[in-house]
Short mmCIF file of C-alpha atoms in Angstrom, two decimals:
data_model
loop_
_atom_site.label_atom_id
_atom_site.label_comp_id
_atom_site.label_asym_id
_atom_site.label_seq_id
_atom_site.Cartn_x
_atom_site.Cartn_y
_atom_site.Cartn_z
CA UNK F 199 104.36 154.72 44.24
CA UNK F 200 101.07 152.38 44.56
CA UNK F 201 99.20 151.82 41.11
CA UNK F 202 95.39 152.79 42.05
CA UNK F 203 94.58 149.15 41.24
CA UNK F 204 96.45 147.92 44.07
CA UNK F 205 95.37 150.54 46.25
CA UNK F 206 91.80 149.57 45.90
CA UNK F 207 92.43 145.76 46.14
CA UNK F 208 94.39 146.77 49.64
CA UNK F 209 91.19 148.76 50.88
CA UNK F 210 88.89 145.96 49.83
CA UNK F 211 91.09 143.74 51.59
CA UNK F 212 90.73 145.75 54.82
CA UNK F 213 87.14 146.03 54.73
CA UNK F 214 86.52 142.46 54.51
CA UNK F 215 88.98 141.56 57.39
CA UNK F 216 87.09 144.13 59.37
CA UNK F 217 83.91 142.82 58.54
CA UNK F 218 84.93 139.35 59.31
CA UNK F 219 86.07 140.84 62.93
CA UNK F 220 82.90 142.91 63.33
CA UNK F 221 80.60 139.52 62.46
CA UNK F 222 82.87 137.22 64.51
CA UNK F 223 82.61 139.57 67.74
CA UNK F 224 78.86 140.19 67.48
CA UNK F 225 76.13 137.52 68.45
CA UNK F 226 74.10 137.04 65.71
CA UNK F 227 70.38 137.65 65.68
CA UNK F 228 68.14 134.74 66.45
CA UNK F 229 65.58 133.21 63.65
CA UNK F 230 62.92 132.95 66.51
CA UNK F 231 60.46 134.09 67.62
CA UNK F 232 57.72 134.40 64.88
CA UNK F 233 55.45 136.35 67.50
CA UNK F 234 55.58 137.21 71.24
CA UNK F 235 54.12 139.60 73.62
CA UNK F 236 54.01 140.27 77.29
CA UNK F 237 51.85 142.18 79.69
CA UNK F 238 52.14 143.33 83.14
CA UNK F 239 48.68 144.18 85.01
CA UNK F 240 48.56 145.62 88.26
CA UNK F 241 44.99 144.89 89.15
CA UNK F 242 43.51 147.98 87.68
CA UNK F 243 45.69 148.61 84.52
CA UNK F 244 48.18 147.69 82.03
CA UNK F 245 51.82 148.80 83.29
CA UNK F 246 53.75 149.98 80.30
CA UNK F 247 56.99 148.98 81.59
CA UNK F 248 56.09 145.41 81.80
CA UNK F 249 53.99 145.61 78.24
CA UNK F 250 54.79 144.61 74.65
CA UNK F 251 53.30 145.45 72.11
CA UNK F 252 52.65 148.96 73.64
CA UNK F 253 48.72 148.71 72.82
CA UNK F 254 48.26 145.28 74.44
CA UNK F 255 44.98 145.63 76.61
CA UNK F 256 43.47 143.61 79.61
CA UNK F 257 39.81 143.35 79.95
CA UNK F 258 38.25 141.38 83.00
CA UNK F 259 35.58 139.17 81.72
CA UNK F 260 34.34 137.93 85.18
CA UNK F 261 35.83 137.73 88.82
CA UNK F 262 39.33 136.47 88.38
CA UNK F 263 39.28 135.87 84.74
CA UNK F 264 40.85 138.18 82.19
CA UNK F 265 41.12 138.67 78.53
CA UNK F 266 44.49 139.68 77.08
CA UNK F 267 45.01 140.91 73.33
CA UNK F 268 48.36 140.94 72.00
CA UNK F 269 47.76 143.21 69.18
CA UNK F 270 49.28 142.01 65.83
CA UNK F 271 50.91 138.88 67.13
CA UNK F 272 48.44 136.53 65.88
CA UNK F 273 50.12 133.12 65.23
CA UNK F 274 49.01 129.36 65.53
CA UNK F 275 50.17 127.34 68.35
CA UNK F 276 52.99 128.86 70.68
CA UNK F 277 52.81 128.71 74.49
CA UNK F 278 51.28 131.11 77.38
CA UNK F 279 52.94 131.50 80.94
CA UNK F 280 51.44 133.61 83.50
CA UNK F 281 52.54 134.67 87.24
CA UNK F 282 50.17 136.05 89.92
CA UNK F 283 51.39 139.42 91.53
CA UNK F 284 49.48 139.97 94.65
CA UNK F 285 50.37 140.32 98.34
CA UNK F 286 47.93 137.38 99.26
CA UNK F 287 48.43 133.43 98.34
CA UNK F 288 46.94 133.60 94.85
CA UNK F 289 47.96 131.66 91.71
CA UNK F 290 47.18 132.13 87.89
CA UNK F 291 47.02 130.14 84.79
CA UNK F 292 46.11 129.78 81.23
CA UNK F 293 42.53 128.81 80.26
CA UNK F 294 43.25 129.44 76.41
CA UNK F 295 44.90 131.32 73.46
CA UNK F 296 44.09 131.77 69.75
CA UNK F 297 44.41 134.15 66.99
CA UNK F 298 41.74 136.42 66.36
CA UNK F 299 42.53 138.36 62.84
CA UNK F 300 45.74 140.31 63.22
CA UNK F 301 45.76 139.82 67.10
CA UNK F 302 46.64 137.04 69.71
CA UNK F 303 43.70 136.39 72.55
CA UNK F 304 44.94 134.93 75.71
CA UNK F 305 42.31 134.19 78.40
CA UNK F 306 44.08 134.09 81.94
CA UNK F 307 42.32 132.75 85.11
CA UNK F 308 43.39 133.80 88.89
CA UNK F 309 42.19 131.68 91.95
CA UNK F 310 43.03 131.80 95.66
CA UNK F 311 43.52 129.29 97.99
CA UNK F 312 40.81 126.51 97.77
CA UNK F 313 40.44 127.20 94.02
CA UNK F 314 38.02 130.02 94.30
CA UNK F 315 38.24 132.38 91.49
CA UNK F 316 39.81 135.74 92.61
CA UNK F 317 40.98 138.87 91.27
CA UNK F 318 44.83 139.36 91.04
CA UNK F 319 47.59 141.20 89.36
CA UNK F 320 49.61 139.11 86.94
CA UNK F 321 52.27 139.30 84.55
CA UNK F 322 51.49 137.01 81.27
CA UNK F 323 53.64 136.19 78.36
CA UNK F 324 52.92 134.36 74.97
CA UNK F 325 55.40 133.41 72.20
CA UNK F 326 55.55 131.46 69.05
CA UNK F 327 58.43 130.18 66.94
CA UNK F 328 59.06 127.71 64.21
CA UNK F 329 62.01 126.52 62.30
CA UNK F 330 65.47 126.90 63.56
CA UNK F 331 67.74 129.25 64.94
CA UNK F 332 67.09 130.16 68.88
CA UNK F 333 69.87 132.08 70.41
CA UNK F 334 70.84 129.06 72.50
CA UNK F 335 69.49 125.89 73.74
CA UNK F 336 65.84 126.44 73.54
CA UNK F 337 62.38 124.76 73.37
CA UNK F 338 58.82 124.89 74.44
CA UNK F 339 55.83 122.38 74.60
CA UNK F 340 52.02 122.62 75.07
CA UNK F 341 50.81 119.28 75.56
CA UNK F 342 47.31 117.20 76.62
CA UNK F 343 47.73 115.10 79.74
CA UNK F 344 48.10 112.20 77.75
CA UNK F 345 51.41 113.41 76.28
CA UNK F 346 49.95 114.34 72.83
CA UNK F 347 51.65 117.45 71.93
CA UNK F 348 49.33 120.41 70.76
CA UNK F 349 52.29 122.83 69.81
CA UNK F 350 55.96 122.65 70.14
CA UNK F 351 59.34 124.10 69.26
CA UNK F 352 63.06 122.96 69.44
CA UNK F 353 65.98 124.86 68.44
CA UNK F 354 67.47 122.39 66.33
CA UNK F 355 64.43 121.25 64.67
CA UNK F 356 64.01 117.94 66.91
CA UNK F 357 60.63 116.47 68.05
CA UNK F 358 60.21 116.84 71.60
CA UNK F 359 58.38 114.10 73.62
CA UNK F 360 56.16 114.21 76.51
CA UNK F 361 55.75 110.92 78.42
CA UNK F 362 52.89 110.49 81.20
CA UNK F 363 54.46 109.21 84.40
CA UNK F 364 51.54 108.54 86.52
CA UNK F 365 48.72 110.88 87.59
CA UNK F 366 49.78 114.59 87.42
CA UNK F 367 53.44 113.33 86.56
CA UNK F 368 55.27 113.99 83.29
CA UNK F 369 58.66 113.56 81.57
CA UNK F 370 59.16 116.23 78.89
CA UNK F 371 62.22 115.91 76.79
CA UNK F 372 63.96 118.37 74.43
CA UNK F 373 66.30 116.25 72.13
CA UNK F 374 69.37 117.62 70.41
CA UNK F 375 69.92 120.69 72.82
CA UNK F 376 71.55 119.25 75.47
CA UNK F 377 74.67 120.24 77.74
CA UNK F 378 77.06 119.14 79.66
CA UNK F 379 74.90 119.30 82.90
CA UNK F 380 73.97 117.83 85.38
CA UNK F 381 71.66 120.65 85.53
CA UNK F 382 71.89 123.93 83.11
CA UNK F 383 69.63 126.58 82.17
CA UNK F 384 66.11 127.37 83.40
CA UNK F 385 62.42 126.33 82.89
CA UNK F 386 58.77 127.89 83.55
CA UNK F 387 55.73 125.87 83.69
CA UNK F 388 52.01 126.72 83.40
CA UNK F 389 48.81 125.10 83.84
CA UNK F 390 46.04 125.20 81.17
CA UNK F 391 42.71 124.69 82.65
CA UNK F 392 39.20 126.21 83.42
CA UNK F 393 39.48 125.07 87.11
CA UNK F 394 41.92 125.92 89.79
CA UNK F 395 45.25 124.09 88.72
CA UNK F 396 48.60 124.79 89.28
CA UNK F 397 51.79 123.20 87.66
CA UNK F 398 55.41 123.22 88.68
CA UNK F 399 58.93 121.74 88.10
CA UNK F 400 60.02 118.80 90.08
CA UNK F 401 63.27 118.89 88.63
CA UNK F 402 65.34 118.96 85.41
CA UNK F 403 68.47 117.12 84.05
CA UNK F 404 70.98 118.22 81.38
CA UNK F 405 72.91 115.84 79.56
CA UNK F 406 74.66 116.11 75.97
CA UNK F 407 71.70 114.48 74.19
CA UNK F 408 68.68 116.42 75.58
CA UNK F 409 67.26 118.41 78.17
CA UNK F 410 64.50 116.82 80.43
CA UNK F 411 62.19 118.40 82.56
CA UNK F 412 59.62 116.76 85.12
CA UNK F 413 56.16 118.41 85.53
CA UNK F 414 54.16 117.90 88.24
CA UNK F 415 49.98 119.55 88.39
CA UNK F 416 48.11 119.70 91.15
CA UNK F 417 44.23 120.48 91.89
CA UNK F 418 43.18 123.38 94.43
CA UNK F 419 43.29 120.48 97.29
CA UNK F 420 46.95 119.73 96.51
CA UNK F 421 46.37 116.34 95.14
CA UNK F 422 48.04 115.52 91.77
CA UNK F 423 45.84 115.67 88.80
CA UNK F 424 46.03 115.39 85.15
CA UNK F 425 46.15 118.83 83.25
CA UNK F 426 47.02 120.37 79.85
CA UNK F 427 50.40 122.45 80.40
CA UNK F 428 53.10 124.43 78.93
CA UNK F 429 56.59 124.26 79.42
CA UNK F 430 59.57 126.27 78.08
CA UNK F 431 63.12 125.48 78.43
CA UNK F 432 65.94 128.32 78.18
CA UNK F 433 69.72 128.44 78.39
CA UNK F 434 71.64 131.21 77.47
CA UNK F 435 68.41 132.89 75.69
CA UNK F 436 65.62 134.83 76.54
CA UNK F 437 62.29 133.32 77.60
CA UNK F 438 61.04 133.76 73.98
CA UNK F 439 64.15 131.98 72.56
CA UNK F 440 65.87 135.06 71.04
CA UNK F 441 69.30 136.68 72.07
CA UNK F 442 71.48 139.61 71.27
CA UNK F 443 69.08 141.01 70.68
CA UNK F 444 67.42 141.36 73.35
CA UNK F 445 70.47 142.21 75.20
CA UNK F 446 69.14 142.02 78.61
CA UNK F 447 67.73 138.90 80.08
CA UNK F 448 68.52 136.17 82.71
CA UNK F 449 67.42 133.59 85.04
CA UNK F 450 67.95 132.02 88.57
CA UNK F 451 67.29 128.62 90.21
CA UNK F 452 66.30 128.87 93.91
CA UNK F 453 67.00 125.15 94.98
CA UNK F 454 66.94 126.36 97.84
CA UNK F 455 69.73 127.76 98.19
CA UNK F 456 70.55 129.17 94.74
CA UNK F 457 71.42 126.30 92.50
CA UNK F 458 74.84 125.67 90.51
CA UNK F 459 76.40 128.16 88.51
CA UNK F 460 74.92 127.00 84.98
CA UNK F 461 71.37 127.76 86.31
CA UNK F 462 72.35 131.30 87.39
CA UNK F 463 72.77 133.34 84.10
CA UNK F 464 72.79 137.15 83.33
CA UNK F 465 73.44 138.17 79.78
CA UNK F 466 75.45 141.07 80.36
CA UNK F 467 77.55 139.67 83.46
CA UNK F 468 77.58 135.97 82.66
CA UNK F 469 76.94 133.09 84.94
CA UNK F 470 76.44 133.33 89.01
CA UNK F 471 75.97 136.93 88.52
CA UNK F 472 72.19 137.19 90.07
CA UNK F 473 71.62 137.22 93.49
CA UNK F 474 68.85 136.15 95.92
CA UNK F 475 68.59 137.26 99.62
CA UNK F 476 65.65 136.17 102.02
CA UNK F 477 63.01 138.96 102.58
CA UNK F 478 61.32 137.03 105.46
CA UNK F 479 59.23 133.68 105.44
CA UNK F 480 58.58 132.79 102.01
CA UNK F 481 59.94 135.76 100.67
CA UNK F 482 63.11 136.10 98.11
CA UNK F 483 64.60 139.60 96.85
CA UNK F 484 66.27 138.34 93.46
CA UNK F 485 68.60 141.18 91.80
CA UNK F 486 69.49 140.80 88.21
CA UNK F 487 72.40 143.40 87.81
CA UNK F 488 72.78 145.62 84.75
CA UNK F 489 69.62 143.72 82.80
CA UNK F 490 66.96 146.42 84.06
CA UNK F 491 65.51 147.65 80.69
CA UNK F 492 61.88 147.97 79.73
CA UNK F 493 59.64 146.93 78.61
CA UNK F 494 60.31 143.47 80.21
CA UNK F 495 58.60 140.34 81.76
CA UNK F 496 59.36 138.31 84.78
CA UNK F 497 57.81 134.85 85.21
CA UNK F 498 58.06 132.46 88.24
CA UNK F 499 57.53 128.85 88.89
CA UNK F 500 57.81 126.69 91.93
CA UNK F 501 60.06 123.49 91.93
CA UNK F 502 60.11 120.70 93.98
CA UNK F 503 58.13 117.74 94.66
CA UNK F 504 55.33 119.04 96.98
CA UNK F 505 52.04 121.23 96.26
CA UNK F 506 53.87 124.44 97.03
CA UNK F 507 53.49 127.37 94.60
CA UNK F 508 54.86 130.75 93.98
CA UNK F 509 54.33 134.10 92.49
CA UNK F 510 55.34 137.85 93.11
CA UNK F 511 54.42 140.10 95.82
CA UNK F 512 54.78 143.23 93.96
CA UNK F 513 55.94 144.15 90.47
CA UNK F 514 59.42 144.47 89.86
CA UNK F 515 61.07 147.73 90.01
CA UNK F 516 64.04 149.05 88.07
CA UNK F 517 66.94 151.40 89.62
CA UNK F 518 69.39 152.52 87.26
CA UNK F 519 70.02 149.50 85.15
CA UNK F 520 69.31 146.66 87.93
CA UNK F 521 66.23 144.82 88.05
CA UNK F 522 64.90 144.03 91.41
CA UNK F 523 62.15 141.18 91.71
CA UNK F 524 60.73 142.06 94.96
CA UNK F 525 59.60 139.60 96.21
CA UNK F 526 59.20 135.98 95.00
CA UNK F 527 56.33 134.77 97.25
CA UNK F 528 55.97 131.14 98.08
CA UNK F 529 53.18 129.21 99.98
CA UNK F 530 51.78 125.87 101.02
CA UNK F 531 48.66 124.50 99.58
CA UNK F 532 46.88 126.08 102.59
CA UNK F 533 48.40 129.27 101.87
CA UNK F 534 51.14 129.36 104.47
CA UNK F 535 54.20 131.44 103.49
CA UNK F 536 56.83 128.73 102.91
CA UNK F 537 60.49 128.75 101.85
CA UNK F 538 60.63 126.60 98.94
CA UNK F 539 62.26 126.17 95.41
CA UNK F 540 61.60 128.33 92.30
CA UNK F 541 62.77 129.22 89.24
CA UNK F 542 62.70 133.06 87.99
CA UNK F 543 63.22 134.44 84.61
CA UNK F 544 63.78 137.97 83.29
CA UNK F 545 63.52 138.75 79.66
CA UNK F 546 63.57 142.66 78.03
CA UNK F 547 62.34 143.35 74.95
CA UNK F 548 65.67 145.15 73.82
#
């Protein structure tokens, strides 16, 4: 017969072993972000399935100019990304963002071809992080055109570096969050300006020491121009740096065609699980299986060396548990539909 003390000791050992197994088998919660929010504006109203916090508002200030209020998300610094959603050739950019009391305010501008302010639907996103502890290799930068960094984050606490390489061209390095490469993860870029400006990814490279993203910015005439911009890099993490939770996020690079395996990630199904099919000239239907859980945000950035730009034709849809981004739409500077490179990123709140 076992003594009570031996029984208790055995039970404690079993509980400890089970606890170890559970911890080992469960992804840890990332320490970031400090604050974040996203909003889906359909041109007339805020759409709940693309918005968090739920009380987020959008107020038109003028033609093509909007004030987004993320309640309770006030934080210094951080980054904003925005994607136009319309069936016409439009783009949207950030003007500024700042804390106001307990809330975070972001001012968004949208333009039609030629740089004329014009109303548009959009998907906008704000996040701010500090310290270490992102789910995967993750970082962001808000930078002046001179390379002076306004706000930044790096998952291992290293200092990011922005180097101008000529008019409208920059190298953005994220030290310490490197990988095997040659190209891993994904990136999003947004112009920050008061006049029509678009920024995009020329390319990015992954080596064990760092991630490096090359950014290009263009004016409304399609010429390279110096501009403030934001850039976020993610790898096996949501666009706001956390993972597990959220359980549901993914990204894909259309080179075109779809890029290498490590640029196509799905948090449920792993690498190369997301798909892309042509939906017509300049249009691509992107499907993220099993991560369609609202509220969520989708962001798109054009990629390549020309002045082409991309957005969304319509808000994304969810069928069952699958997320359909219909469609990524890309245009030349003159507004003609064109098949071109882009990155697309989807991140759920849950």
